[in-house]
Amino acid sequence: MKSVGTKEIKTKRLVLRPFRMDDAMQAYKNYGSDEKVNQYISFAPCFSLESTQKFIQMHLDQYESNPDFYGWAITLDDEVIGSIGLFNVEGHQCELGYSLGSKWWGLGYATEAALAVKGYAFDEIKAHRMYASHHIDNLASGNVLQKIGMVYEGTLRDGQENPDGSYSDLKLYSVLSSDVI
Ligand SMILES: CC(C)(COP(=O)(O)OP(=O)(O)OC[C@H]1O[C@@H](n2cnc3c(N)ncnc32)[C@H](O)[C@@H]1OP(=O)(O)O)[C@@H](O)C(=O)NCCC(=O)NCCS
């Protein structure tokens, strides 16, 4: 794979761009503090303004020092409405993850952002495999993955530990560069 860092991506309606420290309040307000957003994820990095600042500082440090780090703010008309990234970038593969404030759900934005990042993973980074998993009850996330052409591979039993100490099954999806037409 190539190490190309987090470069801005424009889609029809969105701009995916590196985070800036002055995004902290919007990121916290628009999705970090949104209970609906945090319902199915094991850890909510932007649950407070302070944790959002730490999350963004981590991004700024990684942008500087790690060309294999891929984390974007999802922006609509210059407003930060979510985040998307490629994690566990190792060998020939990487993992897709995203969050969007509930005010903007159901409008196709996650699909649009995920499709763009899939293109980046294959065309820029030259990954061979991109995978993603979601909480078994998180139907919207499963729909996003299917809509961008990912294939269901199986269920990871108790693959996620929840904040209350319980476990949830995760559904695993992937797409290969050779799947892309
Ligand atoms: C998952 C998430 C990113 C989806 O965002 P979104 O912008 O609403 O997704 P889209 O509008 O692109 O919708 C994708 C599909 O899912 C469907 N969908 C949306 N919400 C749904 C729901 N609650 N149940 C079932 N399907 C749903 C949409 O209708 C759409 O399909 P369609 O075009 O055939 O109608 C958003 O719900 C979110 O941020 N959730 C919280 C964080 C999270 O779960 N992240 C993923 C961790 S794996």
mmCIF file of C-alpha atoms and ligand atoms in Angstrom:
data_model
loop_
_atom_site.group_PDB
_atom_site.id
_atom_site.type_symbol
_atom_site.label_atom_id
_atom_site.label_comp_id
_atom_site.label_asym_id
_atom_site.label_seq_id
_atom_site.Cartn_x
_atom_site.Cartn_y
_atom_site.Cartn_z
ATOM 1 C CA MET A 1 0.000 0.000 0.000
ATOM 2 C CA LYS A 2 1.058 3.605 -0.472
ATOM 3 C CA SER A 3 1.385 6.098 2.397
ATOM 4 C CA VAL A 4 -0.409 9.180 1.155
ATOM 5 C CA GLY A 5 -1.854 10.780 4.315
ATOM 6 C CA THR A 6 -5.238 12.431 4.769
ATOM 7 C CA LYS A 7 -5.935 14.646 1.757
ATOM 8 C CA GLU A 8 -9.128 16.564 1.131
ATOM 9 C CA ILE A 9 -11.823 14.757 -0.857
ATOM 10 C CA LYS A 10 -14.760 16.546 -2.494
ATOM 11 C CA THR A 11 -17.992 14.704 -3.236
ATOM 12 C CA LYS A 12 -21.201 16.005 -4.814
ATOM 13 C CA ARG A 13 -22.434 17.574 -1.565
ATOM 14 C CA LEU A 14 -19.658 17.103 1.006
ATOM 15 C CA VAL A 15 -16.062 18.022 1.661
ATOM 16 C CA LEU A 16 -14.033 15.455 3.610
ATOM 17 C CA ARG A 17 -11.012 17.236 4.992
ATOM 18 C CA PRO A 18 -8.424 16.987 7.777
ATOM 19 C CA PHE A 19 -9.690 18.161 11.177
ATOM 20 C CA ARG A 20 -8.662 21.559 12.566
ATOM 21 C CA MET A 21 -8.616 22.430 16.266
ATOM 22 C CA ASP A 22 -11.321 25.050 15.747
ATOM 23 C CA ASP A 23 -13.687 22.214 14.661
ATOM 24 C CA ALA A 24 -13.914 20.991 18.264
ATOM 25 C CA MET A 25 -17.146 22.734 19.291
ATOM 26 C CA GLN A 26 -19.022 21.755 16.115
ATOM 27 C CA ALA A 27 -17.781 18.157 16.257
ATOM 28 C CA TYR A 28 -18.863 17.873 19.893
ATOM 29 C CA LYS A 29 -22.208 19.605 19.366
ATOM 30 C CA ASN A 30 -23.178 18.071 16.006
ATOM 31 C CA TYR A 31 -22.328 14.418 16.607
ATOM 32 C CA GLY A 32 -20.023 13.735 19.585
ATOM 33 C CA SER A 33 -22.649 14.562 22.198
ATOM 34 C CA ASP A 34 -25.490 12.958 20.224
ATOM 35 C CA GLU A 35 -26.775 9.938 22.174
ATOM 36 C CA LYS A 36 -28.267 8.390 19.050
ATOM 37 C CA VAL A 37 -24.825 8.431 17.429
ATOM 38 C CA ASN A 38 -23.210 6.703 20.398
ATOM 39 C CA GLN A 39 -25.887 4.020 20.781
ATOM 40 C CA TYR A 40 -24.106 1.221 18.894
ATOM 41 C CA ILE A 41 -20.437 2.076 19.269
ATOM 42 C CA SER A 42 -18.091 0.730 21.929
ATOM 43 C CA PHE A 43 -16.321 4.029 22.580
ATOM 44 C CA ALA A 44 -17.484 7.580 21.869
ATOM 45 C CA PRO A 45 -14.337 9.721 21.532
ATOM 46 C CA CYS A 46 -16.190 13.068 21.358
ATOM 47 C CA PHE A 47 -18.593 12.671 24.305
ATOM 48 C CA SER A 48 -17.368 15.912 25.915
ATOM 49 C CA LEU A 49 -15.777 19.075 24.575
ATOM 50 C CA GLU A 50 -12.508 18.164 26.289
ATOM 51 C CA SER A 51 -12.449 14.652 24.821
ATOM 52 C CA THR A 52 -13.266 16.126 21.392
ATOM 53 C CA GLN A 53 -10.263 18.457 21.693
ATOM 54 C CA LYS A 54 -8.086 15.449 22.589
ATOM 55 C CA PHE A 55 -9.515 13.495 19.629
ATOM 56 C CA ILE A 56 -8.697 16.371 17.279
ATOM 57 C CA GLN A 57 -5.218 16.882 18.782
ATOM 58 C CA MET A 58 -4.534 13.180 18.183
ATOM 59 C CA HIS A 59 -5.531 13.740 14.531
ATOM 60 C CA LEU A 60 -3.236 16.794 14.221
ATOM 61 C CA ASP A 61 -0.303 14.827 15.695
ATOM 62 C CA GLN A 62 -0.943 11.883 13.410
ATOM 63 C CA TYR A 63 -1.285 14.083 10.291
ATOM 64 C CA GLU A 64 2.216 15.403 11.097
ATOM 65 C CA SER A 65 3.935 12.155 11.932
ATOM 66 C CA ASN A 66 2.111 9.268 10.301
ATOM 67 C CA PRO A 67 1.495 9.116 6.536
ATOM 68 C CA ASP A 68 -0.571 5.957 7.098
ATOM 69 C CA PHE A 69 -3.134 7.849 9.186
ATOM 70 C CA TYR A 70 -6.484 8.574 7.542
ATOM 71 C CA GLY A 71 -9.069 10.576 9.464
ATOM 72 C CA TRP A 72 -11.426 13.125 7.909
ATOM 73 C CA ALA A 73 -14.008 15.586 9.181
ATOM 74 C CA ILE A 74 -17.226 15.244 7.144
ATOM 75 C CA THR A 75 -18.303 18.794 6.315
ATOM 76 C CA LEU A 76 -21.461 20.134 4.697
ATOM 77 C CA ASP A 77 -21.477 23.815 3.723
ATOM 78 C CA ASP A 78 -18.393 24.329 5.934
ATOM 79 C CA GLU A 79 -20.048 22.750 8.979
ATOM 80 C CA VAL A 80 -18.587 19.613 10.593
ATOM 81 C CA ILE A 81 -21.380 17.017 10.708
ATOM 82 C CA GLY A 82 -19.407 13.821 11.276
ATOM 83 C CA SER A 83 -16.165 11.955 10.865
ATOM 84 C CA ILE A 84 -14.882 9.099 8.750
ATOM 85 C CA GLY A 85 -11.605 7.237 8.719
ATOM 86 C CA LEU A 86 -9.568 4.246 7.676
ATOM 87 C CA PHE A 87 -8.190 2.414 10.688
ATOM 88 C CA ASN A 88 -5.906 -0.594 11.229
ATOM 89 C CA VAL A 89 -3.998 0.222 8.061
ATOM 90 C CA GLU A 90 -1.749 -2.831 7.921
ATOM 91 C CA GLY A 91 -0.238 -4.927 5.159
ATOM 92 C CA HIS A 92 -2.743 -4.993 2.328
ATOM 93 C CA GLN A 93 -5.883 -3.894 4.160
ATOM 94 C CA CYS A 94 -7.663 -1.218 6.174
ATOM 95 C CA GLU A 95 -10.879 -0.800 8.162
ATOM 96 C CA LEU A 96 -13.583 1.759 7.397
ATOM 97 C CA GLY A 97 -15.456 3.582 10.186
ATOM 98 C CA TYR A 98 -17.762 6.626 10.319
ATOM 99 C CA SER A 99 -20.206 8.671 12.414
ATOM 100 C CA LEU A 100 -22.706 11.341 11.436
ATOM 101 C CA GLY A 101 -24.914 13.562 13.602
ATOM 102 C CA SER A 102 -28.499 12.257 13.698
ATOM 103 C CA LYS A 103 -29.854 15.555 12.359
ATOM 104 C CA TRP A 104 -28.295 14.578 9.008
ATOM 105 C CA TRP A 105 -29.277 10.886 8.892
ATOM 106 C CA GLY A 106 -31.324 9.370 6.094
ATOM 107 C CA LEU A 107 -30.112 11.824 3.456
ATOM 108 C CA GLY A 108 -27.480 9.620 1.869
ATOM 109 C CA TYR A 109 -24.532 11.536 3.332
ATOM 110 C CA ALA A 110 -22.861 8.510 4.985
ATOM 111 C CA THR A 111 -23.146 6.526 1.759
ATOM 112 C CA GLU A 112 -21.678 9.448 -0.200
ATOM 113 C CA ALA A 113 -18.757 9.863 2.238
ATOM 114 C CA ALA A 114 -18.081 6.113 2.512
ATOM 115 C CA LEU A 115 -18.089 5.704 -1.273
ATOM 116 C CA ALA A 116 -15.525 8.492 -1.591
ATOM 117 C CA VAL A 117 -13.277 6.966 1.077
ATOM 118 C CA LYS A 118 -13.575 3.557 -0.585
ATOM 119 C CA GLY A 119 -12.310 5.210 -3.796
ATOM 120 C CA TYR A 120 -9.432 6.763 -1.830
ATOM 121 C CA ALA A 121 -8.527 3.403 -0.259
ATOM 122 C CA PHE A 122 -8.250 1.676 -3.628
ATOM 123 C CA ASP A 123 -7.135 4.453 -5.983
ATOM 124 C CA GLU A 124 -4.778 6.461 -3.748
ATOM 125 C CA ILE A 125 -3.626 4.099 -0.996
ATOM 126 C CA LYS A 126 -3.767 1.075 -3.307
ATOM 127 C CA ALA A 127 -5.261 -1.135 -0.607
ATOM 128 C CA HIS A 128 -6.320 -4.606 -1.660
ATOM 129 C CA ARG A 129 -9.033 -5.163 0.957
ATOM 130 C CA MET A 130 -11.219 -2.763 2.919
ATOM 131 C CA TYR A 131 -13.351 -4.165 5.712
ATOM 132 C CA ALA A 132 -15.853 -2.824 8.230
ATOM 133 C CA SER A 133 -18.043 -4.179 10.983
ATOM 134 C CA HIS A 134 -21.160 -2.938 12.710
ATOM 135 C CA HIS A 135 -23.259 -3.731 15.770
ATOM 136 C CA ILE A 136 -25.809 -6.351 14.780
ATOM 137 C CA ASP A 137 -28.745 -3.996 15.472
ATOM 138 C CA ASN A 138 -27.228 -1.060 13.577
ATOM 139 C CA LEU A 139 -29.209 -1.592 10.389
ATOM 140 C CA ALA A 140 -28.399 1.833 8.955
ATOM 141 C CA SER A 141 -24.674 1.107 9.048
ATOM 142 C CA GLY A 142 -25.226 -2.267 7.375
ATOM 143 C CA ASN A 143 -27.184 -0.505 4.644
ATOM 144 C CA VAL A 144 -24.365 1.976 4.058
ATOM 145 C CA LEU A 145 -21.841 -0.871 3.686
ATOM 146 C CA GLN A 146 -24.073 -2.775 1.271
ATOM 147 C CA LYS A 147 -24.821 0.346 -0.735
ATOM 148 C CA ILE A 148 -21.113 0.960 -1.352
ATOM 149 C CA GLY A 149 -20.655 -2.587 -2.619
ATOM 150 C CA MET A 150 -19.350 -4.374 0.461
ATOM 151 C CA VAL A 151 -20.035 -8.077 0.911
ATOM 152 C CA TYR A 152 -21.228 -9.675 4.152
ATOM 153 C CA GLU A 153 -18.582 -12.138 5.382
ATOM 154 C CA GLY A 154 -19.981 -13.371 8.672
ATOM 155 C CA THR A 155 -20.795 -12.536 12.266
ATOM 156 C CA LEU A 156 -18.191 -11.963 14.958
ATOM 157 C CA ARG A 157 -19.835 -13.417 18.060
ATOM 158 C CA ASP A 158 -19.534 -10.967 20.980
ATOM 159 C CA GLY A 159 -17.139 -9.001 18.781
ATOM 160 C CA GLN A 160 -17.874 -5.764 20.606
ATOM 161 C CA GLU A 161 -17.597 -4.978 24.297
ATOM 162 C CA ASN A 162 -20.134 -2.306 25.217
ATOM 163 C CA PRO A 163 -19.553 0.509 27.731
ATOM 164 C CA ASP A 164 -21.786 -1.327 30.263
ATOM 165 C CA GLY A 165 -19.607 -4.463 30.061
ATOM 166 C CA SER A 166 -22.059 -6.470 27.948
ATOM 167 C CA TYR A 167 -21.096 -7.869 24.552
ATOM 168 C CA SER A 168 -22.707 -7.584 21.132
ATOM 169 C CA ASP A 169 -22.311 -9.493 17.893
ATOM 170 C CA LEU A 170 -20.738 -7.621 14.988
ATOM 171 C CA LYS A 171 -21.496 -8.155 11.309
ATOM 172 C CA LEU A 172 -18.357 -8.129 9.163
ATOM 173 C CA TYR A 173 -18.229 -6.841 5.585
ATOM 174 C CA SER A 174 -15.442 -6.388 3.045
ATOM 175 C CA VAL A 175 -14.688 -5.241 -0.471
ATOM 176 C CA LEU A 176 -11.609 -6.096 -2.548
ATOM 177 C CA SER A 177 -9.891 -3.881 -5.110
ATOM 178 C CA SER A 178 -10.666 -6.613 -7.628
ATOM 179 C CA ASP A 179 -14.383 -6.207 -6.814
ATOM 180 C CA VAL A 180 -14.301 -2.617 -8.005
ATOM 181 C CA ILE A 181 -15.564 -2.129 -11.511
HETATM 182 C C1 LIG B 1 -24.736 4.628 10.227
HETATM 183 C C2 LIG B 1 -24.884 6.083 9.815
HETATM 184 C C3 LIG B 1 -23.517 6.658 9.501
HETATM 185 C C4 LIG B 1 -25.796 6.152 8.566
HETATM 186 O O1 LIG B 1 -25.821 7.484 8.112
HETATM 187 P P1 LIG B 1 -26.874 8.036 7.048
HETATM 188 O O2 LIG B 1 -26.288 9.254 6.421
HETATM 189 O O3 LIG B 1 -28.206 8.149 7.672
HETATM 190 O O4 LIG B 1 -26.891 6.888 5.964
HETATM 191 P P2 LIG B 1 -27.541 7.040 4.541
HETATM 192 O O5 LIG B 1 -28.505 8.178 4.489
HETATM 193 O O6 LIG B 1 -26.411 7.043 3.545
HETATM 194 O O7 LIG B 1 -28.409 5.732 4.491
HETATM 195 C C5 LIG B 1 -27.949 4.487 4.069
HETATM 196 C C6 LIG B 1 -29.138 3.565 3.985
HETATM 197 O O8 LIG B 1 -29.536 3.157 5.280
HETATM 198 C C7 LIG B 1 -30.936 3.394 5.448
HETATM 199 N N1 LIG B 1 -31.185 3.756 6.818
HETATM 200 C C8 LIG B 1 -30.945 4.937 7.428
HETATM 201 N N2 LIG B 1 -31.318 4.862 8.718
HETATM 202 C C9 LIG B 1 -31.799 3.624 8.914
HETATM 203 C C10 LIG B 1 -32.318 2.924 10.051
HETATM 204 N N3 LIG B 1 -32.407 3.508 11.239
HETATM 205 N N4 LIG B 1 -32.706 1.648 9.889
HETATM 206 C C11 LIG B 1 -32.606 1.037 8.703
HETATM 207 N N5 LIG B 1 -32.120 1.642 7.608
HETATM 208 C C12 LIG B 1 -31.723 2.913 7.709
HETATM 209 C C13 LIG B 1 -31.228 4.525 4.502
HETATM 210 O O9 LIG B 1 -32.590 4.524 4.189
HETATM 211 C C14 LIG B 1 -30.337 4.216 3.329
HETATM 212 O O10 LIG B 1 -30.877 3.271 2.463
HETATM 213 P P3 LIG B 1 -31.756 3.752 1.198
HETATM 214 O O11 LIG B 1 -30.935 4.730 0.445
HETATM 215 O O12 LIG B 1 -31.982 2.471 0.488
HETATM 216 O O13 LIG B 1 -32.982 4.379 1.741
HETATM 217 C C15 LIG B 1 -25.521 6.927 10.915
HETATM 218 O O14 LIG B 1 -26.726 6.327 11.258
HETATM 219 C C16 LIG B 1 -24.623 7.066 12.139
HETATM 220 O O15 LIG B 1 -23.732 7.890 12.184
HETATM 221 N N6 LIG B 1 -24.880 6.263 13.167
HETATM 222 C C17 LIG B 1 -24.147 6.372 14.420
HETATM 223 C C18 LIG B 1 -22.701 5.991 14.354
HETATM 224 C C19 LIG B 1 -22.525 4.648 13.777
HETATM 225 O O16 LIG B 1 -23.323 3.763 14.019
HETATM 226 N N7 LIG B 1 -21.457 4.504 12.980
HETATM 227 C C20 LIG B 1 -21.166 3.261 12.352
HETATM 228 C C21 LIG B 1 -20.458 2.362 13.287
HETATM 229 S S1 LIG B 1 -20.260 0.759 12.505
#
